[in-house]
PDB file of C-alpha atoms in Angstrom:
ATOM      1  CA  MET A   1       0.000   0.000   0.000  1.00 79.00           C
ATOM      2  CA  ASN A   2       1.427   3.351  -1.094  1.00 91.00           C
ATOM      3  CA  ILE A   3      -1.040   6.250  -0.844  1.00 95.00           C
ATOM      4  CA  ARG A   4      -0.204   9.452  -2.696  1.00 96.00           C
ATOM      5  CA  ILE A   5      -2.163  12.647  -2.034  1.00 97.00           C
ATOM      6  CA  THR A   6      -2.003  15.185  -4.828  1.00 97.00           C
ATOM      7  CA  VAL A   7      -3.907  17.990  -6.519  1.00 98.00           C
ATOM      8  CA  ALA A   8      -6.313  16.274  -8.911  1.00 97.00           C
ATOM      9  CA  ASP A   9      -6.237  16.973 -12.646  1.00 97.00           C
ATOM     10  CA  SER A  10      -7.583  15.566 -15.912  1.00 96.00           C
ATOM     11  CA  GLN A  11      -5.752  12.268 -15.476  1.00 95.00           C
ATOM     12  CA  HIS A  12      -7.992  11.481 -12.481  1.00 96.00           C
ATOM     13  CA  VAL A  13     -11.419  12.028 -14.103  1.00 97.00           C
ATOM     14  CA  SER A  14     -11.925   8.267 -14.440  1.00 96.00           C
ATOM     15  CA  HIS A  15     -12.503   8.184 -10.645  1.00 96.00           C
ATOM     16  CA  ALA A  16     -15.349  10.761 -10.707  1.00 97.00           C
ATOM     17  CA  GLU A  17     -18.229   8.301 -10.773  1.00 96.00           C
ATOM     18  CA  GLU A  18     -16.807   6.252  -7.888  1.00 96.00           C
ATOM     19  CA  ILE A  19     -16.284   9.461  -5.881  1.00 96.00           C
ATOM     20  CA  CYS A  20     -19.963  10.405  -6.306  1.00 93.00           C
ATOM     21  CA  LYS A  21     -21.077   6.964  -5.157  1.00 92.00           C
ATOM     22  CA  LEU A  22     -18.853   7.135  -2.059  1.00 91.00           C
ATOM     23  CA  MET A  23     -20.260  10.572  -1.190  1.00 89.00           C
ATOM     24  CA  GLU A  24     -23.813   9.250  -1.416  1.00 85.00           C
ATOM     25  CA  GLU A  25     -22.975   6.229   0.759  1.00 85.00           C
ATOM     26  CA  ALA A  26     -21.258   8.452   3.333  1.00 80.00           C
ATOM     27  CA  ALA A  27     -24.341  10.687   3.557  1.00 74.00           C
ATOM     28  CA  LYS A  28     -26.562   7.666   4.236  1.00 75.00           C
ATOM     29  CA  GLN A  29     -24.220   6.358   6.945  1.00 74.00           C
ATOM     30  CA  ARG A  30     -24.018   9.713   8.720  1.00 66.00           C
ATOM     31  CA  GLY A  31     -27.738  10.359   8.452  1.00 60.00           C
ATOM     32  CA  THR A  32     -27.046  13.932   7.396  1.00 57.00           C
ATOM     33  CA  GLY A  33     -27.042  15.688   4.078  1.00 53.00           C
ATOM     34  CA  ILE A  34     -24.111  15.937   1.726  1.00 58.00           C
ATOM     35  CA  ALA A  35     -24.965  17.903  -1.387  1.00 62.00           C
ATOM     36  CA  LYS A  36     -25.314  15.390  -4.212  1.00 72.00           C
ATOM     37  CA  ARG A  37     -22.896  15.925  -7.063  1.00 84.00           C
ATOM     38  CA  LYS A  38     -22.796  14.528 -10.567  1.00 91.00           C
ATOM     39  CA  PRO A  39     -19.599  13.061 -12.068  1.00 95.00           C
ATOM     40  CA  GLU A  40     -19.440  16.010 -14.490  1.00 96.00           C
ATOM     41  CA  TYR A  41     -19.207  18.429 -11.561  1.00 95.00           C
ATOM     42  CA  ILE A  42     -16.403  16.435  -9.931  1.00 96.00           C
ATOM     43  CA  LYS A  43     -14.545  16.210 -13.248  1.00 97.00           C
ATOM     44  CA  ALA A  44     -14.749  19.981 -13.647  1.00 97.00           C
ATOM     45  CA  LYS A  45     -13.238  20.501 -10.179  1.00 97.00           C
ATOM     46  CA  MET A  46     -10.361  18.212 -11.113  1.00 97.00           C
ATOM     47  CA  GLU A  47      -9.703  19.967 -14.417  1.00 97.00           C
ATOM     48  CA  GLU A  48      -9.775  23.363 -12.671  1.00 97.00           C
ATOM     49  CA  GLY A  49      -7.176  22.218 -10.127  1.00 97.00           C
ATOM     50  CA  LYS A  50      -9.665  22.686  -7.264  1.00 97.00           C
ATOM     51  CA  ALA A  51      -9.612  19.197  -5.795  1.00 98.00           C
ATOM     52  CA  VAL A  52      -7.321  16.867  -3.894  1.00 98.00           C
ATOM     53  CA  ILE A  53      -7.274  13.129  -4.480  1.00 98.00           C
ATOM     54  CA  ALA A  54      -5.651  10.251  -2.608  1.00 98.00           C
ATOM     55  CA  ILE A  55      -4.600   7.307  -4.761  1.00 97.00           C
ATOM     56  CA  ASP A  56      -3.187   3.942  -3.728  1.00 96.00           C
ATOM     57  CA  THR A  57      -0.509   3.705  -6.390  1.00 92.00           C
ATOM     58  CA  GLU A  58      -0.396  -0.067  -6.017  1.00 90.00           C
ATOM     59  CA  GLY A  59      -3.242  -0.595  -8.473  1.00 87.00           C
ATOM     60  CA  ASP A  60      -4.390   3.012  -8.997  1.00 89.00           C
ATOM     61  CA  HIS A  61      -7.210   2.625  -6.436  1.00 95.00           C
ATOM     62  CA  LEU A  62      -9.166   5.614  -5.162  1.00 97.00           C
ATOM     63  CA  ALA A  63      -8.501   6.159  -1.447  1.00 97.00           C
ATOM     64  CA  GLY A  64     -10.002   9.596  -0.745  1.00 97.00           C
ATOM     65  CA  PHE A  65     -11.064  12.963  -2.131  1.00 97.00           C
ATOM     66  CA  SER A  66     -12.076  16.548  -1.348  1.00 96.00           C
ATOM     67  CA  TYR A  67     -12.736  19.671  -3.414  1.00 96.00           C
ATOM     68  CA  ILE A  68     -12.971  23.455  -3.148  1.00 97.00           C
ATOM     69  CA  GLU A  69     -16.094  25.559  -3.608  1.00 95.00           C
ATOM     70  CA  SER A  70     -16.228  29.369  -3.566  1.00 95.00           C
ATOM     71  CA  TRP A  71     -19.086  31.645  -2.514  1.00 94.00           C
ATOM     72  CA  ASP A  72     -19.856  35.383  -2.332  1.00 94.00           C
ATOM     73  CA  ASP A  73     -17.410  36.327  -5.106  1.00 93.00           C
ATOM     74  CA  LYS A  74     -14.679  34.104  -3.611  1.00 94.00           C
ATOM     75  CA  LYS A  75     -14.834  35.812  -0.208  1.00 96.00           C
ATOM     76  CA  TYR A  76     -15.770  32.471   1.349  1.00 97.00           C
ATOM     77  CA  ILE A  77     -14.261  29.087   0.544  1.00 96.00           C
ATOM     78  CA  ALA A  78     -15.571  25.658   1.555  1.00 95.00           C
ATOM     79  CA  ASN A  79     -13.572  22.436   1.545  1.00 93.00           C
ATOM     80  CA  SER A  80     -16.340  20.071   0.536  1.00 89.00           C
ATOM     81  CA  GLY A  81     -17.058  16.438  -0.217  1.00 88.00           C
ATOM     82  CA  LEU A  82     -14.402  14.900   2.021  1.00 90.00           C
ATOM     83  CA  ILE A  83     -14.577  11.130   1.644  1.00 91.00           C
ATOM     84  CA  VAL A  84     -12.291   8.224   2.460  1.00 94.00           C
ATOM     85  CA  HIS A  85     -12.819   4.828   0.862  1.00 95.00           C
ATOM     86  CA  PRO A  86     -13.831   2.198   3.485  1.00 93.00           C
ATOM     87  CA  HIS A  87     -10.693   0.154   2.742  1.00 94.00           C
ATOM     88  CA  TYR A  88      -8.482   3.071   3.809  1.00 95.00           C
ATOM     89  CA  ARG A  89     -10.227   4.326   6.934  1.00 92.00           C
ATOM     90  CA  LYS A  90      -8.751   4.494  10.456  1.00 90.00           C
ATOM     91  CA  MET A  91      -5.349   5.310   8.982  1.00 92.00           C
ATOM     92  CA  GLY A  92      -5.395   9.078   9.495  1.00 92.00           C
ATOM     93  CA  LEU A  93      -6.018   9.606   5.785  1.00 95.00           C
ATOM     94  CA  GLY A  94      -8.969  11.969   6.323  1.00 92.00           C
ATOM     95  CA  ARG A  95      -6.739  14.306   8.348  1.00 93.00           C
ATOM     96  CA  ARG A  96      -4.058  14.263   5.652  1.00 95.00           C
ATOM     97  CA  ILE A  97      -6.568  15.069   2.913  1.00 96.00           C
ATOM     98  CA  LYS A  98      -8.078  17.887   5.012  1.00 94.00           C
ATOM     99  CA  LYS A  99      -4.656  19.440   5.525  1.00 94.00           C
ATOM    100  CA  ARG A 100      -3.814  19.174   1.829  1.00 97.00           C
ATOM    101  CA  ILE A 101      -7.087  20.726   0.609  1.00 97.00           C
ATOM    102  CA  PHE A 102      -6.740  23.467   3.257  1.00 96.00           C
ATOM    103  CA  LYS A 103      -3.222  24.225   1.990  1.00 96.00           C
ATOM    104  CA  LEU A 104      -4.494  24.350  -1.599  1.00 97.00           C
ATOM    105  CA  SER A 105      -7.333  26.692  -0.573  1.00 97.00           C
ATOM    106  CA  ARG A 106      -4.930  29.056   1.170  1.00 96.00           C
ATOM    107  CA  LYS A 107      -2.709  29.106  -1.914  1.00 96.00           C
ATOM    108  CA  LYS A 108      -5.531  29.764  -4.386  1.00 96.00           C
ATOM    109  CA  TYR A 109      -7.549  32.132  -2.181  1.00 97.00           C
ATOM    110  CA  PRO A 110      -5.159  33.668   0.393  1.00 95.00           C
ATOM    111  CA  SER A 111      -7.616  36.366   1.519  1.00 95.00           C
ATOM    112  CA  ALA A 112     -10.750  34.213   1.671  1.00 97.00           C
ATOM    113  CA  LYS A 113     -12.425  32.909   4.795  1.00 97.00           C
ATOM    114  CA  ILE A 114     -12.562  29.109   4.849  1.00 97.00           C
ATOM    115  CA  PHE A 115     -15.611  27.556   6.474  1.00 95.00           C
ATOM    116  CA  GLY A 116     -17.511  24.343   6.938  1.00 91.00           C
ATOM    117  CA  ILE A 117     -20.544  22.875   8.688  1.00 88.00           C
ATOM    118  CA  THR A 118     -20.386  19.369  10.083  1.00 84.00           C
ATOM    119  CA  THR A 119     -21.718  16.951  12.686  1.00 79.00           C
ATOM    120  CA  SER A 120     -18.500  14.904  12.700  1.00 79.00           C
ATOM    121  CA  MET A 121     -16.421  15.269  15.864  1.00 80.00           C
ATOM    122  CA  ALA A 122     -13.383  13.954  13.983  1.00 81.00           C
ATOM    123  CA  VAL A 123     -13.692  16.713  11.381  1.00 84.00           C
ATOM    124  CA  MET A 124     -14.270  19.314  14.100  1.00 85.00           C
ATOM    125  CA  LYS A 125     -11.060  18.230  15.849  1.00 85.00           C
ATOM    126  CA  ILE A 126      -9.041  18.464  12.629  1.00 87.00           C
ATOM    127  CA  ASN A 127     -10.518  21.892  11.858  1.00 88.00           C
ATOM    128  CA  SER A 128      -9.753  23.112  15.362  1.00 87.00           C
ATOM    129  CA  ASP A 129      -6.133  22.000  15.025  1.00 86.00           C
ATOM    130  CA  MET A 130      -5.797  23.982  11.786  1.00 89.00           C
ATOM    131  CA  GLY A 131      -7.086  27.201  13.317  1.00 88.00           C
ATOM    132  CA  TYR A 132     -10.818  27.085  12.584  1.00 91.00           C
ATOM    133  CA  LYS A 133     -13.076  28.503  15.263  1.00 89.00           C
ATOM    134  CA  PRO A 134     -16.735  27.643  16.003  1.00 87.00           C
ATOM    135  CA  VAL A 135     -19.088  30.380  14.832  1.00 90.00           C
ATOM    136  CA  THR A 136     -22.789  31.059  14.383  1.00 88.00           C
ATOM    137  CA  PHE A 137     -24.279  30.496  10.945  1.00 91.00           C
ATOM    138  CA  SER A 138     -24.673  34.266  10.509  1.00 90.00           C
ATOM    139  CA  GLU A 139     -20.872  34.493  10.202  1.00 93.00           C
ATOM    140  CA  LEU A 140     -20.798  32.060   7.274  1.00 94.00           C
ATOM    141  CA  THR A 141     -21.634  32.723   3.643  1.00 93.00           C
ATOM    142  CA  GLN A 142     -25.199  33.847   3.010  1.00 91.00           C
ATOM    143  CA  ASP A 143     -25.092  32.693  -0.614  1.00 91.00           C
ATOM    144  CA  GLU A 144     -28.397  30.945  -1.298  1.00 90.00           C
ATOM    145  CA  GLU A 145     -26.746  28.382  -3.562  1.00 87.00           C
ATOM    146  CA  PHE A 146     -24.694  27.041  -0.651  1.00 89.00           C
ATOM    147  CA  TRP A 147     -27.698  26.603   1.622  1.00 88.00           C
ATOM    148  CA  LYS A 148     -29.671  24.842  -1.112  1.00 84.00           C
ATOM    149  CA  GLY A 149     -27.214  21.990  -0.620  1.00 79.00           C
ATOM    150  CA  CYS A 150     -28.808  21.358   2.794  1.00 82.00           C
ATOM    151  CA  GLN A 151     -32.203  20.511   1.307  1.00 81.00           C
ATOM    152  CA  SER A 152     -31.362  16.804   1.051  1.00 73.00           C
ATOM    153  CA  CYS A 153     -30.534  16.624   4.775  1.00 77.00           C
ATOM    154  CA  PRO A 154     -33.157  15.089   7.126  1.00 76.00           C
ATOM    155  CA  ASN A 155     -32.494  17.960   9.534  1.00 78.00           C
ATOM    156  CA  TYR A 156     -33.442  20.632   7.002  1.00 82.00           C
ATOM    157  CA  ASP A 157     -36.661  21.461   8.887  1.00 82.00           C
ATOM    158  CA  ILE A 158     -34.615  22.426  11.939  1.00 79.00           C
ATOM    159  CA  LEU A 159     -32.468  24.739   9.825  1.00 84.00           C
ATOM    160  CA  THR A 160     -35.414  26.483   8.188  1.00 84.00           C
ATOM    161  CA  ASN A 161     -37.436  26.664  11.420  1.00 80.00           C
ATOM    162  CA  GLU A 162     -34.537  28.597  12.925  1.00 70.00           C
ATOM    163  CA  ASN A 163     -34.389  30.912   9.895  1.00 79.00           C
ATOM    164  CA  ARG A 164     -30.989  29.422   9.131  1.00 83.00           C
ATOM    165  CA  LYS A 165     -29.570  30.589  12.446  1.00 80.00           C
ATOM    166  CA  ASP A 166     -28.864  27.110  13.803  1.00 77.00           C
ATOM    167  CA  CYS A 167     -29.021  23.396  13.083  1.00 81.00           C
ATOM    168  CA  LEU A 168     -27.512  20.122  14.300  1.00 79.00           C
ATOM    169  CA  CYS A 169     -24.362  20.915  12.328  1.00 84.00           C
ATOM    170  CA  THR A 170     -21.667  23.096  13.857  1.00 86.00           C
ATOM    171  CA  GLY A 171     -20.313  26.002  11.827  1.00 90.00           C
ATOM    172  CA  MET A 172     -16.538  26.518  11.820  1.00 93.00           C
ATOM    173  CA  LEU A 173     -14.532  29.315  10.236  1.00 95.00           C
ATOM    174  CA  TYR A 174     -10.894  30.078   9.467  1.00 95.00           C
ATOM    175  CA  ASP A 175     -10.412  33.829   9.092  1.00 94.00           C
ATOM    176  CA  PRO A 176      -6.907  34.642   7.764  1.00 91.00           C
ATOM    177  CA  GLU A 177      -7.079  38.225   9.030  1.00 85.00           C
ATOM    178  CA  LYS A 178      -7.895  37.205  12.595  1.00 81.00           C
ATOM    179  CA  GLU A 179      -5.344  34.403  12.483  1.00 73.00           C
ATOM    180  CA  LYS A 180      -2.733  36.915  11.371  1.00 63.00           C
ATOM    181  CA  ASN A 181      -3.500  39.384  14.154  1.00 56.00           C
ATOM    182  CA  GLU A 182      -3.988  36.931  17.009  1.00 56.00           C
ATOM    183  CA  GLU A 183      -1.431  34.934  18.895  1.00 51.00           C
ATOM    184  CA  THR A 184      -2.073  31.346  17.797  1.00 55.00           C
ATOM    185  CA  ALA A 185      -3.098  29.147  20.699  1.00 59.00           C
ATOM    186  CA  ASP A 186      -1.687  25.651  20.950  1.00 68.00           C
ATOM    187  CA  LYS A 187      -3.840  22.762  19.735  1.00 66.00           C
ATOM    188  CA  ARG A 188      -4.796  21.603  23.221  1.00 71.00           C
ATOM    189  CA  THR A 189      -6.062  25.077  24.206  1.00 74.00           C
ATOM    190  CA  ARG A 190      -8.001  25.385  20.948  1.00 70.00           C
ATOM    191  CA  TRP A 191      -9.686  22.032  21.490  1.00 72.00           C
ATOM    192  CA  LYS A 192     -10.662  22.893  25.078  1.00 76.00           C
ATOM    193  CA  ARG A 193     -12.259  26.131  23.898  1.00 73.00           C
ATOM    194  CA  PHE A 194     -14.070  24.315  21.127  1.00 71.00           C
ATOM    195  CA  LYS A 195     -15.472  21.592  23.412  1.00 75.00           C
ATOM    196  CA  ARG A 196     -16.748  24.263  25.786  1.00 75.00           C
ATOM    197  CA  PHE A 197     -18.533  25.953  22.890  1.00 71.00           C
ATOM    198  CA  LEU A 198     -19.888  22.616  21.666  1.00 70.00           C
ATOM    199  CA  ARG A 199     -21.436  21.738  25.052  1.00 74.00           C
ATOM    200  CA  LEU A 200     -23.373  25.002  25.071  1.00 69.00           C
ATOM    201  CA  HIS A 201     -24.275  24.570  21.404  1.00 66.00           C
ATOM    202  CA  GLN A 202     -25.653  21.055  21.948  1.00 69.00           C
ATOM    203  CA  ARG A 203     -27.767  22.120  24.937  1.00 71.00           C
ATOM    204  CA  ASN A 204     -29.261  24.911  22.867  1.00 66.00           C
ATOM    205  CA  LEU A 205     -29.992  22.574  19.969  1.00 62.00           C
ATOM    206  CA  GLN A 206     -31.619  19.972  22.211  1.00 68.00           C
ATOM    207  CA  ARG A 207     -33.964  22.649  23.496  1.00 67.00           C
ATOM    208  CA  LYS A 208     -34.776  23.900  19.985  1.00 60.00           C
ATOM    209  CA  THR A 209     -35.255  20.386  18.585  1.00 62.00           C
ATOM    210  CA  LYS A 210     -37.687  19.613  21.409  1.00 66.00           C
ATOM    211  CA  GLN A 211     -39.618  22.788  20.642  1.00 62.00           C
ATOM    212  CA  LEU A 212     -39.801  21.855  16.948  1.00 58.00           C
ATOM    213  CA  LEU A 213     -41.037  18.332  17.733  1.00 59.00           C
ATOM    214  CA  ASN A 214     -43.702  19.741  20.060  1.00 65.00           C
ATOM    215  CA  LEU A 215     -44.794  22.205  17.391  1.00 55.00           C
ATOM    216  CA  THR A 216     -45.026  19.446  14.780  1.00 57.00           C
ATOM    217  CA  SER A 217     -46.984  17.236  17.164  1.00 59.00           C
ATOM    218  CA  ASN A 218     -49.456  20.028  17.956  1.00 58.00           C
ATOM    219  CA  ASN A 219     -50.005  20.775  14.265  1.00 57.00           C
ATOM    220  CA  ASN A 220     -50.801  17.117  13.615  1.00 57.00           C
ATOM    221  CA  ASP A 221     -53.389  16.918  16.392  1.00 54.00           C
TER     222      ASP A 221
END
């Protein structure tokens, strides 16, 4: 096994269909929405140099993938579609891909804010280590096209009921200007701060989810 992580290009387009299938399977396993993409969209990202791919060179097998999306005239960047093939999980590959796509994003869009929304604690930990901070959804892109990607998620009613202020996902943001002007905390301190935020966030969401369920139940009576 020899896994190589590189910026994807036209020579990797043959993997596009498998990437889409893995994304769909990952969404089902997590029980949350990942915006569905067609192979043509993934191929375009590769040809534009806006994706990172992990290949097991012993057989040219797909091991993982992630791509870049831009919003609000490239003021906001999202590292999207992170997937790791089941055969290559629990090897730290997801972290390596995240770091590589983050590095590519910083190179292509040095002034942009990089953000993500996720329910995965593993992804949150990686983001925290790289300098992301938990934020409210109002601090993320307000581009309608981005939020349309949430429509396939089973939690979409929670998002819309809160007027897109909150959901079960946690918003995280890397702001290059703030990172430049602040003294960077060590990883352990960052993670402690994040977990404190997450505890408060989860309590708030539990309360709001209960209110939504009660409202739905009353409307059905």
